[in-house]
Amino acid sequence: MTHGGASENDDDLAVCEVEREPDPSDSLRTFGAVVQALREHAGLSREEFAGLVQFSKHTVESVELGRRMPDESFVERAEEASGNTGALRRAARFLTRGEAGLAAWFRRWAKLERVAVSLCTYECRLVPGLLQSEGYARAVFEGTVPVAPDDQLEDFMATRMERQRMLFERPTTPFSFIVEEHVFRRRFGDAGQMRELLDHVLELSAPRNVTLQIVPLEAGLHACLDGPLQLMETPKGQRLAYSEGQQNGRLISDLREVSLLQQRYDTLRSQALNAKYSRGLLEQIRGDL
């Protein structure tokens, strides 16, 4: 099912399309199988191999099952630990990243994020994923129900941290965030972890292309009370929106609906603190810890 008003080009998306969680890519599965075969040929358990490559046993398992993209250091250390055959270095050249670590309903939006010419986010539940510290993200994932197995949790973490690289790798793309004040006051972990989160948010929102505005507690009711919202413009000039709830997400391409959501976002932007005062409020919250 698609909304009316959308064209038939590559950017158009089926809003209510039901998708399965993605399987690992063929190249990741193949690479993982080679790692496992070489490890077993060397007579090493996963735990022993993990010690040699300086990664956790769960990470080794995740790579071997094709669920995780190995970084360069893993490939080099695994090559040395398995006899320097050259097989892993050569195989790593052909790896393609799958979509492990992303919910099925978010996959299409995450793919479009990578090429969007602008991205706007309103969040009232938790710190936006693109701004989360590692400790905060881990606490969020560890608190999910049902409990995620360790290897899946590591996939979630790797994907979340990789998405944040957009803020640094695309310095001319405008990123706008509007976040409710109570989100930054909600405690997790100890005071040190809270300070780490706020420092991380302050660092990521410092570049000129990133704007963070906070909706103060005294702002009262406003136009975006229906829930979290994301908006983007694609390279072809198409405007899209995304909203998410419990166990579901909806990518919106209908022009009238997207326009309405954009109006709500723009109205809230005028009601939120500007970037300077928002930064000052975050520093104040940090100082109160």
Short mmCIF file of C-alpha atoms in Angstrom, two decimals:
data_model
loop_
_atom_site.label_atom_id
_atom_site.label_comp_id
_atom_site.label_asym_id
_atom_site.label_seq_id
_atom_site.Cartn_x
_atom_site.Cartn_y
_atom_site.Cartn_z
CA MET A 1 0.00 0.00 0.00
CA THR A 2 1.30 3.46 -0.87
CA HIS A 3 -0.02 6.92 -0.16
CA GLY A 4 -1.34 9.04 -3.01
CA GLY A 5 0.77 11.84 -4.41
CA ALA A 6 4.00 9.84 -4.62
CA SER A 7 5.80 9.40 -7.93
CA GLU A 8 7.18 6.15 -9.31
CA ASN A 9 10.91 6.93 -9.01
CA ASP A 10 13.50 5.10 -6.91
CA ASP A 11 12.88 7.26 -3.86
CA ASP A 12 9.25 6.24 -3.51
CA LEU A 13 8.57 3.78 -0.72
CA ALA A 14 5.73 1.50 0.22
CA VAL A 15 4.62 2.91 3.53
CA CYS A 16 2.96 -0.22 4.85
CA GLU A 17 5.31 -2.77 3.33
CA VAL A 18 5.94 -5.68 5.70
CA GLU A 19 9.58 -6.80 5.72
CA ARG A 20 11.42 -9.59 7.45
CA GLU A 21 14.49 -8.93 9.53
CA PRO A 22 17.40 -9.02 7.07
CA ASP A 23 19.63 -12.05 6.73
CA PRO A 24 23.40 -11.65 6.76
CA SER A 25 24.85 -10.87 3.34
CA ASP A 26 26.42 -13.74 1.37
CA SER A 27 29.87 -12.17 1.63
CA LEU A 28 29.63 -11.86 5.42
CA ARG A 29 28.48 -15.47 5.74
CA THR A 30 31.29 -16.68 3.49
CA PHE A 31 33.94 -14.65 5.31
CA GLY A 32 32.63 -15.90 8.66
CA ALA A 33 32.78 -19.50 7.49
CA VAL A 34 36.39 -19.03 6.39
CA VAL A 35 37.30 -17.51 9.77
CA GLN A 36 35.70 -20.46 11.57
CA ALA A 37 37.38 -23.03 9.33
CA LEU A 38 40.82 -21.50 9.80
CA ARG A 39 40.29 -21.15 13.55
CA GLU A 40 39.26 -24.79 13.90
CA HIS A 41 42.13 -25.90 11.64
CA ALA A 42 44.48 -24.11 14.04
CA GLY A 43 42.94 -26.03 16.93
CA LEU A 44 41.65 -22.90 18.67
CA SER A 45 38.41 -22.50 20.58
CA ARG A 46 36.43 -19.31 20.10
CA GLU A 47 37.56 -18.14 23.51
CA GLU A 48 41.23 -18.78 22.70
CA PHE A 49 40.87 -17.12 19.31
CA ALA A 50 39.13 -14.13 20.93
CA GLY A 51 42.16 -13.63 23.17
CA LEU A 52 44.50 -13.61 20.19
CA VAL A 53 42.46 -11.13 18.14
CA GLN A 54 41.68 -8.97 21.21
CA PHE A 55 37.93 -9.06 20.68
CA SER A 56 35.24 -10.69 22.83
CA LYS A 57 34.16 -14.28 22.25
CA HIS A 58 30.70 -12.96 21.32
CA THR A 59 32.22 -10.72 18.64
CA VAL A 60 34.13 -13.67 17.17
CA GLU A 61 30.93 -15.71 17.13
CA SER A 62 29.04 -12.85 15.51
CA VAL A 63 31.66 -12.53 12.75
CA GLU A 64 31.72 -16.29 12.15
CA LEU A 65 27.94 -16.37 11.79
CA GLY A 66 28.02 -13.47 9.32
CA ARG A 67 26.15 -11.11 11.62
CA ARG A 68 28.86 -8.50 12.00
CA MET A 69 31.16 -6.64 9.65
CA PRO A 70 34.76 -7.17 10.89
CA ASP A 71 36.89 -4.05 11.08
CA GLU A 72 40.45 -3.87 9.74
CA SER A 73 42.07 -4.68 13.08
CA PHE A 74 39.98 -7.85 13.41
CA VAL A 75 40.99 -9.00 9.92
CA GLU A 76 44.70 -8.38 10.55
CA ARG A 77 44.78 -10.09 13.94
CA ALA A 78 42.64 -12.99 12.72
CA GLU A 79 45.00 -13.42 9.77
CA GLU A 80 47.99 -13.64 12.11
CA ALA A 81 46.20 -15.96 14.56
CA SER A 82 45.19 -18.37 11.78
CA GLY A 83 48.59 -18.80 10.14
CA ASN A 84 49.02 -15.81 7.79
CA THR A 85 47.61 -17.64 4.78
CA GLY A 86 46.43 -14.40 3.20
CA ALA A 87 42.92 -15.84 2.79
CA LEU A 88 41.23 -13.44 5.22
CA ARG A 89 42.91 -10.32 3.84
CA ARG A 90 41.83 -11.25 0.31
CA ALA A 91 38.30 -12.24 1.36
CA ALA A 92 37.84 -9.00 3.32
CA ARG A 93 38.14 -6.98 0.08
CA PHE A 94 34.82 -8.40 -1.10
CA LEU A 95 32.79 -7.87 2.06
CA THR A 96 29.56 -5.94 1.75
CA ARG A 97 27.71 -4.69 4.79
CA GLY A 98 24.35 -6.22 5.56
CA GLU A 99 21.69 -4.57 7.70
CA ALA A 100 22.23 -6.44 10.97
CA GLY A 101 21.42 -4.32 13.99
CA LEU A 102 18.50 -2.44 12.41
CA ALA A 103 14.82 -3.15 12.94
CA ALA A 104 13.10 -4.18 9.71
CA TRP A 105 10.75 -1.21 9.78
CA PHE A 106 13.67 1.24 10.11
CA ARG A 107 15.89 -0.23 7.41
CA ARG A 108 14.64 1.85 4.48
CA TRP A 109 14.82 5.10 6.42
CA ALA A 110 18.37 4.31 7.60
CA LYS A 111 19.41 3.66 4.00
CA LEU A 112 17.99 7.01 2.89
CA GLU A 113 19.67 8.78 5.82
CA ARG A 114 23.06 8.08 4.26
CA VAL A 115 22.31 10.25 1.22
CA ALA A 116 19.76 12.75 2.57
CA VAL A 117 20.55 16.40 1.89
CA SER A 118 18.94 17.42 5.20
CA LEU A 119 17.67 15.56 8.26
CA CYS A 120 15.40 16.82 11.07
CA THR A 121 14.60 14.89 14.25
CA TYR A 122 12.13 15.55 17.08
CA GLU A 123 12.40 13.22 20.07
CA CYS A 124 10.40 13.11 23.30
CA ARG A 125 11.25 9.62 24.60
CA LEU A 126 15.02 9.22 24.61
CA VAL A 127 18.18 10.83 23.28
CA PRO A 128 18.17 10.49 19.45
CA GLY A 129 20.28 7.57 18.25
CA LEU A 130 22.62 9.86 16.31
CA LEU A 131 23.53 11.65 19.56
CA GLN A 132 23.70 8.76 22.03
CA SER A 133 26.88 7.97 23.95
CA GLU A 134 28.06 4.37 23.88
CA GLY A 135 27.08 3.87 27.52
CA TYR A 136 23.60 5.31 26.96
CA ALA A 137 23.02 3.23 23.82
CA ARG A 138 24.10 0.06 25.60
CA ALA A 139 21.77 0.81 28.52
CA VAL A 140 18.87 1.30 26.08
CA PHE A 141 19.55 -1.98 24.28
CA GLU A 142 20.12 -3.89 27.51
CA GLY A 143 16.76 -2.68 28.78
CA THR A 144 14.75 -3.95 25.81
CA VAL A 145 12.14 -6.69 26.19
CA PRO A 146 12.63 -9.43 25.18
CA VAL A 147 16.26 -9.44 26.24
CA ALA A 148 18.63 -9.45 23.26
CA PRO A 149 21.40 -12.12 23.20
CA ASP A 150 24.94 -10.79 23.62
CA ASP A 151 25.94 -11.14 19.97
CA GLN A 152 22.80 -9.34 18.79
CA LEU A 153 23.38 -6.58 21.33
CA GLU A 154 26.88 -6.07 19.91
CA ASP A 155 25.37 -5.84 16.42
CA PHE A 156 22.98 -3.15 17.66
CA MET A 157 25.86 -1.25 19.27
CA ALA A 158 28.07 -1.42 16.18
CA THR A 159 25.27 -0.18 13.93
CA ARG A 160 24.27 2.64 16.29
CA MET A 161 27.84 3.93 16.62
CA GLU A 162 28.47 3.66 12.88
CA ARG A 163 25.38 5.75 12.08
CA GLN A 164 26.80 8.58 14.15
CA ARG A 165 29.75 8.92 11.79
CA MET A 166 27.41 10.77 9.42
CA LEU A 167 27.65 13.85 11.62
CA PHE A 168 31.40 14.05 11.03
CA GLU A 169 31.66 12.61 7.53
CA ARG A 170 29.05 14.97 6.01
CA PRO A 171 30.00 18.45 7.30
CA THR A 172 27.85 20.29 4.74
CA THR A 173 24.64 18.35 5.42
CA PRO A 174 22.35 20.15 7.90
CA PHE A 175 21.23 18.03 10.85
CA SER A 176 18.53 19.51 13.11
CA PHE A 177 17.51 18.01 16.45
CA ILE A 178 14.69 19.16 18.75
CA VAL A 179 14.61 17.24 22.03
CA GLU A 180 12.46 17.59 25.14
CA GLU A 181 14.36 18.74 28.25
CA HIS A 182 13.12 15.83 30.35
CA VAL A 183 14.91 13.42 27.99
CA PHE A 184 18.27 14.77 29.17
CA ARG A 185 17.19 14.75 32.81
CA ARG A 186 16.10 11.11 32.79
CA ARG A 187 18.75 9.27 34.80
CA PHE A 188 20.57 6.15 33.71
CA GLY A 189 23.63 4.59 35.31
CA ASP A 190 25.63 6.79 37.68
CA ALA A 191 26.53 10.49 37.58
CA GLY A 192 29.69 9.73 35.59
CA GLN A 193 27.72 8.02 32.83
CA MET A 194 25.25 10.91 32.74
CA ARG A 195 28.10 13.41 32.40
CA GLU A 196 29.62 11.26 29.64
CA LEU A 197 26.29 11.34 27.78
CA LEU A 198 25.93 15.12 28.06
CA ASP A 199 29.57 15.68 27.05
CA HIS A 200 28.99 13.43 24.03
CA VAL A 201 25.86 15.34 23.00
CA LEU A 202 27.67 18.67 23.42
CA GLU A 203 30.55 17.42 21.27
CA LEU A 204 28.36 16.02 18.48
CA SER A 205 26.16 19.11 18.35
CA ALA A 206 29.09 21.55 18.21
CA PRO A 207 29.77 21.51 14.41
CA ARG A 208 28.12 24.29 12.38
CA ASN A 209 25.99 21.86 10.39
CA VAL A 210 24.42 20.34 13.53
CA THR A 211 21.71 22.25 15.41
CA LEU A 212 20.33 21.06 18.74
CA GLN A 213 17.35 22.80 20.30
CA ILE A 214 15.77 21.83 23.60
CA VAL A 215 12.08 22.20 24.43
CA PRO A 216 12.16 23.43 28.05
CA LEU A 217 9.85 21.95 30.66
CA GLU A 218 8.01 25.26 31.02
CA ALA A 219 7.19 25.41 27.29
CA GLY A 220 3.90 23.63 27.92
CA LEU A 221 1.86 21.90 25.22
CA HIS A 222 3.00 22.19 21.62
CA ALA A 223 2.42 21.07 18.03
CA CYS A 224 4.39 17.79 18.07
CA LEU A 225 2.71 16.01 20.97
CA ASP A 226 1.65 13.12 18.72
CA GLY A 227 5.11 11.60 19.14
CA PRO A 228 8.65 11.37 17.74
CA LEU A 229 9.19 12.57 14.20
CA GLN A 230 11.91 12.58 11.57
CA LEU A 231 11.96 14.52 8.31
CA MET A 232 14.36 14.45 5.40
CA GLU A 233 14.95 15.74 1.91
CA THR A 234 16.42 13.31 -0.63
CA PRO A 235 18.98 14.24 -3.32
CA LYS A 236 16.08 14.32 -5.82
CA GLY A 237 14.22 16.89 -3.74
CA GLN A 238 11.59 14.53 -2.36
CA ARG A 239 10.50 15.20 1.22
CA LEU A 240 9.83 12.20 3.45
CA ALA A 241 8.83 11.67 7.07
CA TYR A 242 9.17 8.82 9.54
CA SER A 243 7.30 8.12 12.76
CA GLU A 244 7.85 5.25 15.17
CA GLY A 245 5.90 3.56 17.95
CA GLN A 246 5.88 0.29 19.86
CA GLN A 247 7.29 -2.44 17.60
CA ASN A 248 6.54 -0.54 14.39
CA GLY A 249 7.55 2.36 12.25
CA ARG A 250 5.98 4.21 9.34
CA LEU A 251 7.76 5.88 6.46
CA ILE A 252 5.54 8.62 5.03
CA SER A 253 5.78 9.83 1.44
CA ASP A 254 2.34 11.42 0.97
CA LEU A 255 3.04 15.07 0.09
CA ARG A 256 0.19 16.54 2.13
CA GLU A 257 1.00 14.51 5.24
CA VAL A 258 4.71 15.29 5.03
CA SER A 259 3.90 18.98 4.56
CA LEU A 260 1.71 18.95 7.68
CA LEU A 261 4.44 17.27 9.73
CA GLN A 262 6.99 19.78 8.43
CA GLN A 263 4.72 22.63 9.56
CA ARG A 264 4.49 21.10 13.03
CA TYR A 265 8.26 20.74 13.22
CA ASP A 266 8.81 24.31 12.08
CA THR A 267 6.31 25.57 14.67
CA LEU A 268 8.04 23.65 17.44
CA ARG A 269 11.41 24.97 16.29
CA SER A 270 10.16 28.49 17.01
CA GLN A 271 8.93 27.40 20.47
CA ALA A 272 12.13 25.61 21.52
CA LEU A 273 15.22 27.28 22.96
CA ASN A 274 17.71 28.42 20.34
CA ALA A 275 20.98 26.53 19.92
CA LYS A 276 22.97 28.82 22.24
CA TYR A 277 20.50 28.63 25.14
CA SER A 278 19.98 24.90 24.54
CA ARG A 279 23.70 24.33 24.90
CA GLY A 280 23.69 26.40 28.07
CA LEU A 281 20.85 24.31 29.51
CA LEU A 282 22.74 21.08 28.79
CA GLU A 283 25.81 22.48 30.55
CA GLN A 284 23.62 23.47 33.48
CA ILE A 285 22.12 19.96 33.70
CA ARG A 286 25.64 18.53 33.62
CA GLY A 287 26.77 20.90 36.36
CA ASP A 288 23.88 19.83 38.59
CA LEU A 289 24.95 16.18 38.56
#
